[in-house]
Short mmCIF file of C-alpha atoms in Angstrom, two decimals:
data_model
loop_
_atom_site.label_atom_id
_atom_site.label_comp_id
_atom_site.label_asym_id
_atom_site.label_seq_id
_atom_site.Cartn_x
_atom_site.Cartn_y
_atom_site.Cartn_z
CA MET A 1 -48.61 -22.80 45.37
CA ARG A 2 -49.67 -19.44 47.26
CA SER A 3 -51.11 -16.69 45.32
CA SER A 4 -48.10 -14.40 46.67
CA GLN A 5 -45.68 -16.73 45.31
CA VAL A 6 -47.31 -17.34 42.01
CA ILE A 7 -47.05 -13.59 41.70
CA SER A 8 -43.49 -13.37 42.79
CA PHE A 9 -42.73 -16.00 40.24
CA LEU A 10 -44.40 -14.15 37.60
CA ALA A 11 -42.60 -11.08 38.42
CA LEU A 12 -39.48 -12.81 38.27
CA VAL A 13 -39.81 -14.33 34.85
CA LEU A 14 -40.94 -11.13 33.25
CA VAL A 15 -38.01 -9.08 34.69
CA LEU A 16 -35.78 -11.77 33.19
CA ALA A 17 -37.67 -11.70 29.81
CA THR A 18 -37.32 -8.06 29.89
CA GLY A 19 -33.51 -8.09 30.75
CA LEU A 20 -33.03 -10.85 27.76
CA ALA A 21 -34.87 -8.74 25.30
CA GLY A 22 -32.92 -5.47 26.33
CA CYS A 23 -29.86 -7.24 25.88
CA LYS A 24 -30.92 -8.37 22.32
CA GLU A 25 -31.95 -4.96 21.41
CA LYS A 26 -28.69 -3.53 22.78
CA ARG A 27 -26.78 -5.97 20.87
CA ASP A 28 -24.64 -4.15 17.90
CA PRO A 29 -23.44 -6.82 15.23
CA GLY A 30 -21.78 -4.21 13.73
CA PHE A 31 -20.72 -4.01 9.76
CA GLN A 32 -18.74 -6.90 8.41
CA GLY A 33 -15.65 -5.75 6.29
CA TRP A 34 -11.85 -6.56 6.06
CA VAL A 35 -8.38 -5.33 5.94
CA GLU A 36 -6.69 -4.11 2.80
CA ALA A 37 -3.38 -2.09 2.22
CA ASP A 38 -1.95 0.43 -0.70
CA MET A 39 0.92 -1.92 -1.47
CA ILE A 40 4.50 -0.24 -3.09
CA PHE A 41 5.43 -2.07 -5.99
CA VAL A 42 9.56 -2.33 -6.68
CA SER A 43 10.45 -2.92 -10.55
CA PRO A 44 13.23 -2.54 -12.56
CA ASP A 45 13.11 -0.40 -15.63
CA GLU A 46 14.46 -2.66 -18.19
CA ALA A 47 14.04 -6.56 -18.33
CA GLY A 48 16.67 -8.86 -16.57
CA ARG A 49 17.35 -12.05 -14.80
CA VAL A 50 17.47 -11.45 -10.81
CA THR A 51 21.04 -12.21 -9.80
CA LYS A 52 20.39 -11.22 -6.07
CA LEU A 53 17.70 -11.27 -3.63
CA ASN A 54 18.50 -9.56 -0.29
CA VAL A 55 15.17 -9.79 1.57
CA ARG A 56 12.64 -12.48 2.44
CA GLU A 57 8.62 -11.89 2.86
CA GLY A 58 7.93 -10.37 6.17
CA ASP A 59 11.27 -8.73 6.50
CA GLU A 60 11.33 -4.98 7.80
CA VAL A 61 13.13 -2.77 5.64
CA LYS A 62 14.08 1.17 5.80
CA VAL A 63 14.11 3.64 3.15
CA GLY A 64 17.39 3.03 0.89
CA ASP A 65 17.58 -0.56 1.77
CA HIS A 66 18.99 -2.65 -0.92
CA LEU A 67 16.21 -5.16 -1.98
CA TYR A 68 17.51 -6.89 -5.05
CA SER A 69 20.02 -6.98 -8.04
CA VAL A 70 19.18 -7.73 -11.69
CA ASP A 71 21.82 -8.88 -14.18
CA ASP A 72 23.54 -5.72 -15.91
CA ASP A 73 25.69 -7.32 -18.97
CA LEU A 74 23.75 -5.22 -21.42
CA GLN A 75 24.12 -2.20 -19.46
CA LEU A 76 27.73 -2.32 -19.03
CA ALA A 77 28.54 -3.24 -22.66
CA ASP A 78 26.33 0.14 -23.37
CA LEU A 79 28.05 2.34 -20.66
CA ASN A 80 31.69 1.30 -22.44
CA GLN A 81 30.28 1.95 -25.70
CA GLN A 82 29.57 5.47 -24.75
CA LYS A 83 32.68 6.01 -22.91
CA ALA A 84 34.39 5.41 -25.77
CA THR A 85 32.29 7.48 -27.83
CA LEU A 86 32.98 10.46 -25.24
CA ALA A 87 36.68 9.77 -25.58
CA ASN A 88 36.75 10.45 -29.70
CA ALA A 89 34.50 13.34 -28.80
CA GLN A 90 36.94 14.72 -26.06
CA GLN A 91 39.93 13.98 -28.80
CA THR A 92 38.16 16.13 -31.34
CA TYR A 93 37.19 19.05 -29.09
CA ASP A 94 40.66 19.28 -28.13
CA ARG A 95 42.10 19.38 -31.73
CA ALA A 96 39.34 21.82 -32.61
CA ALA A 97 39.88 24.20 -29.68
CA SER A 98 44.18 24.02 -30.33
CA LEU A 99 43.21 24.77 -34.16
CA ASN A 100 40.95 27.57 -33.25
CA LYS A 101 43.50 28.95 -31.07
CA THR A 102 46.09 29.17 -33.66
CA GLY A 103 43.96 30.68 -36.09
CA SER A 104 43.95 27.24 -38.21
CA GLY A 105 40.54 26.20 -37.46
CA THR A 106 36.97 27.71 -38.11
CA GLN A 107 34.67 28.43 -35.19
CA ALA A 108 32.29 26.35 -36.91
CA ASN A 109 34.46 23.14 -36.30
CA LEU A 110 34.67 24.50 -32.68
CA ASP A 111 31.15 24.53 -32.17
CA SER A 112 30.52 21.01 -33.76
CA ALA A 113 32.95 19.55 -31.54
CA VAL A 114 31.61 21.31 -28.27
CA SER A 115 28.03 19.90 -29.51
CA ALA A 116 29.26 16.21 -30.28
CA LEU A 117 31.07 16.46 -26.82
CA ARG A 118 27.96 17.41 -24.83
CA VAL A 119 25.90 14.76 -26.22
CA ALA A 120 28.54 12.53 -25.46
CA GLU A 121 28.60 13.32 -22.00
CA ALA A 122 24.64 13.08 -21.97
CA ARG A 123 24.74 9.68 -23.13
CA VAL A 124 27.37 8.59 -20.61
CA ALA A 125 25.20 9.97 -17.65
CA THR A 126 22.18 8.06 -19.18
CA SER A 127 24.21 4.62 -19.14
CA GLU A 128 25.22 5.03 -15.84
CA THR A 129 21.54 5.68 -14.55
CA ARG A 130 20.71 2.54 -16.68
CA MET A 131 23.39 0.81 -14.68
CA ALA A 132 22.28 2.02 -11.23
CA ARG A 133 19.00 1.29 -11.81
CA ARG A 134 19.82 -2.95 -12.38
CA LYS A 135 19.64 -2.71 -8.12
CA GLY A 136 16.23 -2.21 -6.65
CA PHE A 137 16.37 -0.03 -3.26
CA ALA A 138 13.38 0.29 -0.72
CA PRO A 139 11.95 3.56 -1.67
CA VAL A 140 9.70 3.61 1.72
CA ALA A 141 9.89 1.85 5.08
CA GLY A 142 7.61 -0.95 5.39
CA THR A 143 7.25 -4.97 5.44
CA ILE A 144 7.92 -7.02 2.79
CA GLN A 145 4.63 -8.26 1.56
CA GLN A 146 5.17 -10.60 -0.90
CA ILE A 147 8.24 -11.39 -3.51
CA TYR A 148 7.07 -12.20 -7.08
CA PHE A 149 10.47 -13.40 -8.79
CA ARG A 150 13.45 -14.74 -7.19
CA GLU A 151 17.21 -15.61 -7.95
CA GLY A 152 17.48 -16.75 -11.42
CA GLU A 153 13.80 -15.84 -12.64
CA MET A 154 13.70 -13.46 -15.75
CA VAL A 155 11.47 -10.23 -14.87
CA ALA A 156 10.23 -8.23 -17.51
CA ALA A 157 10.43 -4.36 -18.10
CA GLN A 158 8.20 -2.51 -15.21
CA ARG A 159 6.88 -5.81 -13.41
CA PRO A 160 7.05 -5.85 -9.75
CA VAL A 161 9.93 -8.13 -8.10
CA LEU A 162 8.54 -7.35 -4.87
CA SER A 163 5.77 -5.55 -2.86
CA ILE A 164 5.90 -3.48 0.30
CA MET A 165 3.41 -2.55 2.68
CA PRO A 166 4.22 0.70 4.57
CA PRO A 167 2.16 0.81 7.86
CA GLY A 168 0.44 4.06 7.03
CA ASN A 169 -0.95 2.42 4.02
CA MET A 170 -3.13 -0.38 5.62
CA LYS A 171 -7.15 0.66 5.56
CA LEU A 172 -10.16 -1.00 6.49
CA ARG A 173 -12.98 -1.34 4.20
CA PHE A 174 -16.48 -1.91 5.21
CA PHE A 175 -20.14 -1.02 3.88
CA VAL A 176 -23.25 0.41 5.29
CA PRO A 177 -26.86 0.58 4.21
CA GLU A 178 -28.25 3.84 3.33
CA THR A 179 -30.20 4.40 6.51
CA GLU A 180 -26.94 4.25 8.29
CA LEU A 181 -25.05 6.86 6.00
CA PRO A 182 -26.17 9.81 7.99
CA LYS A 183 -24.49 8.48 11.44
CA LEU A 184 -21.09 8.67 9.86
CA ALA A 185 -18.80 11.58 8.51
CA ILE A 186 -15.40 11.93 7.80
CA GLY A 187 -13.18 12.10 10.73
CA ASP A 188 -15.17 9.88 12.70
CA THR A 189 -13.54 6.97 15.08
CA VAL A 190 -15.19 3.94 14.72
CA ARG A 191 -14.62 0.51 17.06
CA VAL A 192 -12.71 -2.54 15.38
CA SER A 193 -13.41 -5.87 16.60
CA CYS A 194 -12.04 -9.13 15.07
CA ASP A 195 -11.14 -12.67 16.39
CA ASN A 196 -8.73 -12.82 19.47
CA CYS A 197 -8.09 -9.30 18.51
CA ALA A 198 -7.12 -6.39 21.20
CA ALA A 199 -10.69 -4.87 22.72
CA ASP A 200 -9.24 -1.25 22.19
CA LEU A 201 -8.55 -1.28 18.31
CA THR A 202 -10.26 1.83 16.66
CA ALA A 203 -10.12 3.42 13.20
CA LYS A 204 -10.79 7.06 11.93
CA ILE A 205 -12.85 7.17 8.83
CA TYR A 206 -11.23 9.03 5.74
CA PHE A 207 -13.39 8.01 2.68
CA ILE A 208 -17.40 7.87 2.22
CA ALA A 209 -18.16 6.55 -1.11
CA THR A 210 -20.74 9.36 -2.87
CA SER A 211 -22.78 6.66 -4.64
CA ALA A 212 -24.26 3.50 -3.87
CA GLU A 213 -23.40 0.25 -5.11
CA TYR A 214 -25.03 -3.58 -4.32
CA THR A 215 -23.80 -5.65 -1.29
CA PRO A 216 -20.38 -7.12 -2.33
CA PRO A 217 -20.46 -11.19 -2.19
CA VAL A 218 -18.33 -11.09 0.44
CA ILE A 219 -20.16 -9.52 2.91
CA TYR A 220 -22.75 -11.69 4.35
CA SER A 221 -25.23 -9.30 5.69
CA LEU A 222 -28.18 -10.50 7.48
CA GLU A 223 -30.55 -7.64 5.31
CA GLU A 224 -31.59 -8.07 1.80
CA ARG A 225 -29.02 -8.79 -0.88
CA ASN A 226 -30.20 -6.27 -2.92
CA LYS A 227 -29.93 -3.55 -0.89
CA LEU A 228 -27.43 -0.83 -1.55
CA VAL A 229 -24.81 0.03 0.32
CA TYR A 230 -21.85 2.68 0.68
CA LEU A 231 -18.19 1.79 0.85
CA ILE A 232 -16.51 3.31 3.90
CA GLN A 233 -12.81 3.43 4.24
CA ALA A 234 -10.92 4.01 7.71
CA ARG A 235 -7.29 4.04 9.01
CA PRO A 236 -6.59 1.77 11.76
CA SER A 237 -4.97 3.57 15.15
CA ARG A 238 -2.93 0.21 15.44
CA PRO A 239 -1.88 -1.14 11.85
CA ASP A 240 0.34 -3.49 13.19
CA ALA A 241 -2.19 -5.34 15.10
CA LEU A 242 -4.00 -6.27 11.97
CA ARG A 243 -3.05 -8.79 9.00
CA VAL A 244 -4.12 -7.76 5.22
CA GLY A 245 -7.06 -9.84 4.15
CA GLN A 246 -8.34 -10.08 7.92
CA PRO A 247 -12.16 -10.04 8.25
CA ILE A 248 -13.32 -7.59 10.82
CA ASP A 249 -16.76 -5.66 12.63
CA ILE A 250 -17.00 -2.29 12.75
CA HIS A 251 -19.24 -0.92 15.72
CA LEU A 252 -20.31 3.06 15.15
CA ASN A 253 -20.16 5.35 18.19
CA PRO A 254 -17.59 3.48 20.10
CA LYS A 255 -17.57 4.22 23.86
CA ILE A 256 -13.51 3.79 24.45
CA PRO A 257 -11.35 6.28 26.70
CA GLU A 258 -8.90 8.40 24.52
CA THR A 259 -5.68 6.75 23.59
CA LYS A 260 -2.33 8.22 23.02
CA THR A 261 -2.04 5.90 19.94
CA PRO A 262 -1.35 8.10 16.87
CA VAL A 263 -3.60 7.36 13.95
CA ALA A 264 -1.70 6.17 10.55
CA ASP A 265 -1.46 9.00 8.13
CA LYS A 266 -3.24 8.97 4.98
CA ARG A 267 -0.53 8.56 2.00
#
C-alpha cells in the first residue's frame, strides 16, 4: 500500500473515531422518572351497601354525573321519624299561637313551641341531607381510574367507592443530582420521552424539593446509589398521551418548536 493511501486511510479512521466520540458525548440519557396523578376519591358519609354502580373503570365523567348509590333504609327511617316529630311540633306551635292570641296562653309557652318547631325543622333538613348523600356524584370531570367496591359489597364510612383522575392532576416525578440542580428552575420546560411515545411531549416544572434525599430504588441510575438527589415534579403538556405508573425519561433544555397545546394547570 502506498504511503499516500495509508495516510488517507488513517485520516478516515480518525474522522470516524472523532465522529463516534462526539455522538457519544452528545448522547443525553436524561433522568429517569414515572407518571403519577393526584386522584379524587369519592366516598359516602356513612356505611352501607352499594346498590347501584353506574360507571366502569376508564369511563369519562362530567361534574354532577351520578356515579353510585348506597342503601338508604336507615336514613329513610330516620327521616320519617323526624317528619313525625316536626308534625307534632307544628301542632304544638299552632295551639300555643292560638291560645296566645285569645289571651289564654302565655308568651313563655309560645316561645317554647317556636323553639321546638325550629329544632324539628332543622332535624328534618339534616335527615334529608343524609338521604341525598346516599348517592355519589362526580365532584370533578375526569376518568374513572379504579373502583374499590361494587354492587352488593359493604363500604365503610368515608371509604372511597371509586377514584377519579382529572387530566390536570397528572404529574411527572423524577430526581436529579445536586450537580444538575442549578440548571433547573420552576417554570422551565423539559422534554419527555418514553417507549413508543410522541416525540414532542414536554412538561413544565412546578415543584423543586428544597431538601435532598437518597436515590429511590425505582430509579436505576448509572451513578452511585448513595448519591443524594432532589425530587422534581412537572405538569405534562399532553396528559392524555401518558398513563399513570408509566416510566419516562426527562431531558433538560429541549429544542422543540413552540406548540399551542396548553399545559395542564396545577390544581
